[in-house]
Short mmCIF file of C-alpha atoms in Angstrom, two decimals:
data_model
loop_
_atom_site.label_atom_id
_atom_site.label_comp_id
_atom_site.label_asym_id
_atom_site.label_seq_id
_atom_site.Cartn_x
_atom_site.Cartn_y
_atom_site.Cartn_z
CA MET A 1497 -44.32 52.36 -7.62
CA ALA A 1498 -42.99 51.28 -4.26
CA TRP A 1499 -45.26 48.39 -3.45
CA ASN A 1500 -44.93 46.44 -6.65
CA ASP A 1501 -41.39 46.67 -7.93
CA ASP A 1502 -37.80 47.52 -7.11
CA ARG A 1503 -37.35 50.42 -9.52
CA PRO A 1504 -35.62 53.36 -7.79
CA MET A 1505 -37.66 56.44 -6.94
CA SER A 1506 -36.28 59.96 -7.16
CA PRO A 1507 -36.07 61.45 -3.61
CA HIS A 1508 -38.61 64.14 -2.89
CA LEU A 1509 -39.48 64.52 0.80
CA GLN A 1510 -35.83 64.02 1.71
CA VAL A 1511 -34.62 66.87 -0.52
CA TYR A 1512 -37.42 69.36 -1.17
CA LYS A 1513 -37.91 72.16 1.33
CA LEU A 1514 -41.64 72.24 2.04
CA PRO A 1515 -43.23 75.69 2.04
CA LEU A 1516 -44.99 76.90 5.20
CA THR A 1517 -48.43 76.23 3.72
CA ALA A 1518 -47.47 72.64 2.95
CA LYS A 1519 -46.21 72.01 6.49
CA LEU A 1520 -49.38 73.52 7.95
CA SER A 1521 -51.44 71.35 5.64
CA ILE A 1522 -49.89 68.05 6.66
CA PHE A 1523 -50.15 69.12 10.30
CA HIS A 1524 -53.86 69.59 9.76
CA ARG A 1525 -54.15 66.01 8.53
CA GLY A 1526 -51.93 64.71 11.33
CA THR A 1527 -53.79 66.49 14.13
CA GLY A 1528 -57.04 65.27 12.60
CA ALA A 1529 -55.90 61.68 12.86
CA VAL A 1530 -54.63 62.22 16.42
CA LEU A 1531 -57.95 63.80 17.38
CA PHE A 1532 -59.82 60.74 16.16
CA LEU A 1533 -57.80 58.62 18.59
CA GLY A 1534 -58.44 61.27 21.21
CA LEU A 1535 -62.16 61.00 20.51
CA ILE A 1536 -62.05 57.29 21.17
CA MET A 1537 -60.24 57.99 24.45
CA MET A 1538 -62.93 60.53 25.37
CA VAL A 1539 -65.60 57.92 24.78
CA TRP A 1540 -63.65 55.57 27.02
CA VAL A 1541 -63.63 58.26 29.74
CA PHE A 1542 -67.42 58.64 29.46
CA ALA A 1543 -67.93 54.88 29.50
CA VAL A 1544 -65.89 54.67 32.71
CA ALA A 1545 -67.84 57.57 34.20
CA ALA A 1546 -71.07 55.75 33.37
CA SER A 1547 -69.90 52.70 35.31
CA GLY A 1548 -70.16 54.40 38.66
CA GLU A 1549 -68.15 56.35 41.17
CA GLN A 1550 -65.53 53.68 41.95
CA SER A 1551 -64.37 53.21 38.39
CA TRP A 1552 -64.41 56.98 37.95
CA GLN A 1553 -61.90 57.32 40.78
CA GLY A 1554 -59.36 55.32 38.77
CA MET A 1555 -59.97 57.44 35.67
CA HIS A 1556 -59.79 60.64 37.75
CA ASP A 1557 -56.41 59.58 39.14
CA PHE A 1558 -55.17 58.67 35.66
CA LEU A 1559 -56.22 62.05 34.22
CA ASN A 1560 -54.37 63.81 36.99
CA SER A 1561 -51.24 61.67 36.66
CA ILE A 1562 -48.20 62.68 34.62
CA ILE A 1563 -49.06 60.37 31.72
CA GLY A 1564 -52.66 61.54 31.81
CA LYS A 1565 -51.51 65.15 31.66
CA ILE A 1566 -49.21 64.39 28.73
CA PHE A 1567 -52.19 62.87 26.90
CA LEU A 1568 -54.30 65.94 27.67
CA MET A 1569 -51.53 68.26 26.51
CA GLY A 1570 -51.12 66.42 23.21
CA PHE A 1571 -54.87 66.34 22.77
CA SER A 1572 -55.37 70.03 23.52
CA PHE A 1573 -52.62 71.11 21.13
CA SER A 1574 -54.07 68.93 18.35
CA LEU A 1575 -57.52 70.29 19.08
CA PHE A 1576 -56.55 73.96 18.95
CA TYR A 1577 -54.42 73.48 15.86
CA HIS A 1578 -57.06 71.52 13.95
CA LEU A 1579 -59.85 73.89 15.02
CA ALA A 1580 -57.95 77.02 14.04
CA ASN A 1581 -56.64 75.63 10.74
CA GLY A 1582 -60.12 74.21 10.10
CA ILE A 1583 -61.56 77.72 10.32
CA ARG A 1584 -58.82 78.85 7.91
CA HIS A 1585 -59.99 76.09 5.54
CA LEU A 1586 -63.61 77.14 5.88
CA ILE A 1587 -62.64 80.70 4.99
CA TRP A 1588 -60.91 79.33 1.88
CA ASP A 1589 -64.11 77.48 1.05
CA THR A 1590 -65.87 80.84 0.70
CA GLY A 1591 -63.24 81.75 -1.89
CA ARG A 1592 -61.40 84.28 0.27
CA GLY A 1593 -57.75 84.51 1.21
CA MET A 1594 -56.33 82.05 -1.30
CA SER A 1595 -53.53 84.18 -2.73
CA LEU A 1596 -50.04 83.05 -1.76
CA LYS A 1597 -49.46 86.15 0.34
CA GLU A 1598 -52.75 85.83 2.20
CA ALA A 1599 -52.22 82.11 2.80
CA ASN A 1600 -48.81 82.75 4.32
CA THR A 1601 -50.10 85.62 6.44
CA SER A 1602 -53.06 83.62 7.76
CA GLY A 1603 -50.66 80.75 8.38
CA LYS A 1604 -48.48 82.92 10.61
CA ILE A 1605 -51.51 84.26 12.47
CA LEU A 1606 -52.58 80.65 12.90
CA ILE A 1607 -49.27 79.66 14.47
CA GLY A 1608 -49.46 82.60 16.87
CA ALA A 1609 -53.05 81.92 17.92
CA VAL A 1610 -52.48 78.19 18.38
CA ALA A 1611 -49.31 78.81 20.40
CA ILE A 1612 -51.16 81.12 22.79
CA ALA A 1613 -54.16 78.82 23.19
CA THR A 1614 -51.95 75.80 23.69
CA LEU A 1615 -49.78 77.60 26.24
CA ILE A 1616 -52.80 78.66 28.28
CA SER A 1617 -54.32 75.20 28.22
CA TRP A 1618 -51.02 73.53 29.09
CA ILE A 1619 -50.58 75.82 32.07
CA MET A 1620 -54.09 74.90 33.17
CA ILE A 1621 -53.39 71.20 32.73
CA ILE A 1622 -50.08 71.17 34.53
CA PHE A 1623 -51.16 73.29 37.49
CA MET B 1430 -70.19 55.66 -29.73
CA SER B 1431 -68.86 59.00 -28.59
CA GLU B 1432 -70.88 59.41 -25.36
CA TYR B 1433 -70.41 56.83 -22.63
CA ARG B 1434 -72.69 58.33 -20.01
CA THR B 1435 -76.33 57.41 -19.91
CA PRO B 1436 -78.86 60.28 -19.90
CA LEU B 1437 -79.94 59.23 -16.41
CA SER B 1438 -76.41 59.49 -15.04
CA LYS B 1439 -76.03 62.92 -16.58
CA VAL B 1440 -79.25 64.16 -15.07
CA LYS B 1441 -78.41 62.78 -11.64
CA GLY B 1442 -75.04 64.55 -11.80
CA LEU B 1443 -73.45 62.19 -9.31
CA GLY B 1444 -70.30 61.40 -11.29
CA ALA B 1445 -68.11 58.32 -11.22
CA SER B 1446 -68.22 57.88 -7.44
CA GLY B 1447 -71.98 57.87 -7.30
CA ASP B 1448 -72.22 60.61 -4.70
CA ALA B 1449 -70.60 63.65 -6.31
CA THR B 1450 -69.73 66.32 -3.79
CA HIS B 1451 -71.72 64.73 -0.96
CA HIS B 1452 -68.67 63.82 1.13
CA PHE B 1453 -67.07 67.22 0.57
CA TRP B 1454 -70.23 69.09 1.55
CA LEU B 1455 -70.92 66.95 4.63
CA GLN B 1456 -67.34 67.47 5.78
CA ARG B 1457 -67.86 71.23 5.59
CA ILE B 1458 -71.23 71.14 7.36
CA THR B 1459 -69.88 69.01 10.22
CA ALA B 1460 -66.81 71.25 10.39
CA LEU B 1461 -68.97 74.34 10.70
CA ALA B 1462 -71.11 72.74 13.40
CA LEU B 1463 -68.01 71.61 15.25
CA VAL B 1464 -66.65 75.14 15.65
CA PRO B 1465 -69.17 76.15 18.35
CA LEU B 1466 -69.54 72.59 19.66
CA THR B 1467 -65.81 72.14 20.16
CA LEU B 1468 -65.38 75.56 21.77
CA TRP B 1469 -68.19 74.71 24.18
CA PHE B 1470 -66.62 71.30 24.86
CA VAL B 1471 -63.17 72.76 25.56
CA PHE B 1472 -64.47 75.40 27.95
CA SER B 1473 -66.63 72.84 29.73
CA LEU B 1474 -63.81 70.34 30.00
CA ALA B 1475 -61.46 72.92 31.47
CA ALA B 1476 -63.36 72.76 34.75
CA LEU B 1477 -63.81 69.01 34.90
CA PRO B 1478 -60.56 67.50 36.29
CA GLU B 1479 -61.04 69.26 39.66
CA ALA B 1480 -64.72 68.33 39.84
CA SER B 1481 -66.00 65.55 42.05
CA TYR B 1482 -67.96 62.67 40.56
CA ALA B 1483 -71.23 64.14 41.76
CA GLU B 1484 -70.39 67.47 40.13
CA VAL B 1485 -69.57 65.75 36.84
CA VAL B 1486 -72.88 63.87 36.92
CA ALA B 1487 -74.81 67.04 37.72
CA TRP B 1488 -73.11 68.83 34.87
CA VAL B 1489 -74.02 66.06 32.41
CA GLN B 1490 -77.60 66.00 33.64
CA SER B 1491 -78.25 69.62 32.74
CA PRO B 1492 -80.43 69.42 29.60
CA PHE B 1493 -78.35 71.91 27.63
CA ASN B 1494 -75.08 70.12 28.41
CA LEU B 1495 -76.64 66.76 27.61
CA VAL B 1496 -77.82 67.87 24.17
CA MET B 1497 -74.49 69.58 23.43
CA LEU B 1498 -72.56 66.52 24.58
CA VAL B 1499 -74.55 64.08 22.47
CA SER B 1500 -74.37 66.43 19.48
CA THR B 1501 -70.62 66.84 19.86
CA ILE B 1502 -70.07 63.09 20.01
CA ILE B 1503 -72.19 62.32 16.95
CA VAL B 1504 -70.95 65.17 14.76
CA SER B 1505 -67.30 64.67 15.80
CA PHE B 1506 -67.36 60.99 14.94
CA HIS B 1507 -69.01 61.64 11.59
CA HIS B 1508 -66.48 64.34 10.75
CA GLY B 1509 -63.56 62.27 11.99
CA GLN B 1510 -64.68 59.15 10.16
CA MET B 1511 -64.92 61.07 6.89
CA GLY B 1512 -61.50 62.61 7.46
CA LEU B 1513 -59.79 59.30 8.19
CA GLN B 1514 -61.55 57.80 5.20
CA VAL B 1515 -59.88 60.35 2.94
CA ILE B 1516 -56.52 59.58 4.53
CA MET B 1517 -57.05 55.89 3.79
CA GLU B 1518 -58.14 56.64 0.25
CA ASP B 1519 -54.97 58.69 -0.25
CA TYR B 1520 -52.39 56.37 1.25
CA ILE B 1521 -53.64 52.78 0.88
CA ALA B 1522 -52.87 51.73 -2.67
CA ASN B 1523 -54.21 48.17 -2.69
CA TYR B 1524 -57.92 48.23 -3.50
CA ASN B 1525 -58.91 45.29 -1.29
CA ILE B 1526 -56.95 46.42 1.76
CA ARG B 1527 -58.29 49.96 1.33
CA LEU B 1528 -61.87 48.76 1.08
CA VAL B 1529 -61.60 46.58 4.19
CA SER B 1530 -59.84 49.37 6.11
CA ILE B 1531 -62.57 51.87 5.30
CA LEU B 1532 -65.28 49.40 6.26
CA LEU B 1533 -63.53 48.71 9.58
CA LEU B 1534 -63.19 52.44 10.14
CA LYS B 1535 -66.91 52.97 9.63
CA ILE B 1536 -67.76 50.11 11.96
CA VAL B 1537 -65.42 51.37 14.69
CA SER B 1538 -66.68 54.94 14.34
CA PHE B 1539 -70.30 53.89 14.55
CA PHE B 1540 -69.67 51.64 17.54
CA MET B 1541 -67.63 54.26 19.42
CA ALA B 1542 -70.15 57.02 18.75
CA THR B 1543 -72.95 54.77 19.99
CA LEU B 1544 -70.92 53.81 23.07
CA GLY B 1545 -70.28 57.48 23.76
CA VAL B 1546 -73.92 58.50 23.43
CA ILE B 1547 -75.20 55.59 25.50
CA SER B 1548 -72.61 56.26 28.23
CA VAL B 1549 -73.57 59.91 28.42
CA LEU B 1550 -77.27 59.03 28.56
CA LYS B 1551 -76.54 56.47 31.25
CA ILE B 1552 -74.75 59.09 33.35
CA ALA B 1553 -77.64 61.49 32.83
CA MET B 1554 -80.23 58.96 33.93
CA GLY B 1555 -78.28 58.19 37.08
CA ALA B 1556 -75.64 55.47 36.74
#
């Protein structure tokens, strides 16, 4: 394998067209990881808030700055995506909706719902 | 000898990892709890950037919000830690590096969750 020797590996990710379900799946993992970092940032926000009104002013200004808003937009998208796909996963855990057709249909509904939620939250963040 | 498992291990049913489906089940329980908690958190947060410091403090001090906030922090970090652990188990091939990474992850998660809870309590008690 890649870490131990120089033997060539047959290309896979560079050539294979991932199905919709596969893309949605890796996005679930990715947004999960991003949300963990977002969680740490949230804790940082609370820690600053706990340090008194003066330090909060700095955090307040940061959250309302352009970079702060970009962070919030990335965080909100990741949150909505992971939450919605998480519910899709929980439905699968009950045994329902696991046929290929149903998985693709729920995937498309997922994209629609996440797009709407993200759009609304981004409008609220920007304005 | 055709059977390598001891009778005790068979009766415990915990498998080679020692904790069977524990991780899987906990991940689902925390996920389920996080659906209402996250929705509450998102709707609460939507109002926060325009709020003054005093308003934020008052919001945290409400008993319901305080309990929800602490619950969200604890459950989110547990869920997130377990998720990142699986990512590390999947992608870090070297046993030693993987072990150390997972240990560091657990330490950071625990510390951050504690920091979050203490900060929120500090705000509630009047920082």
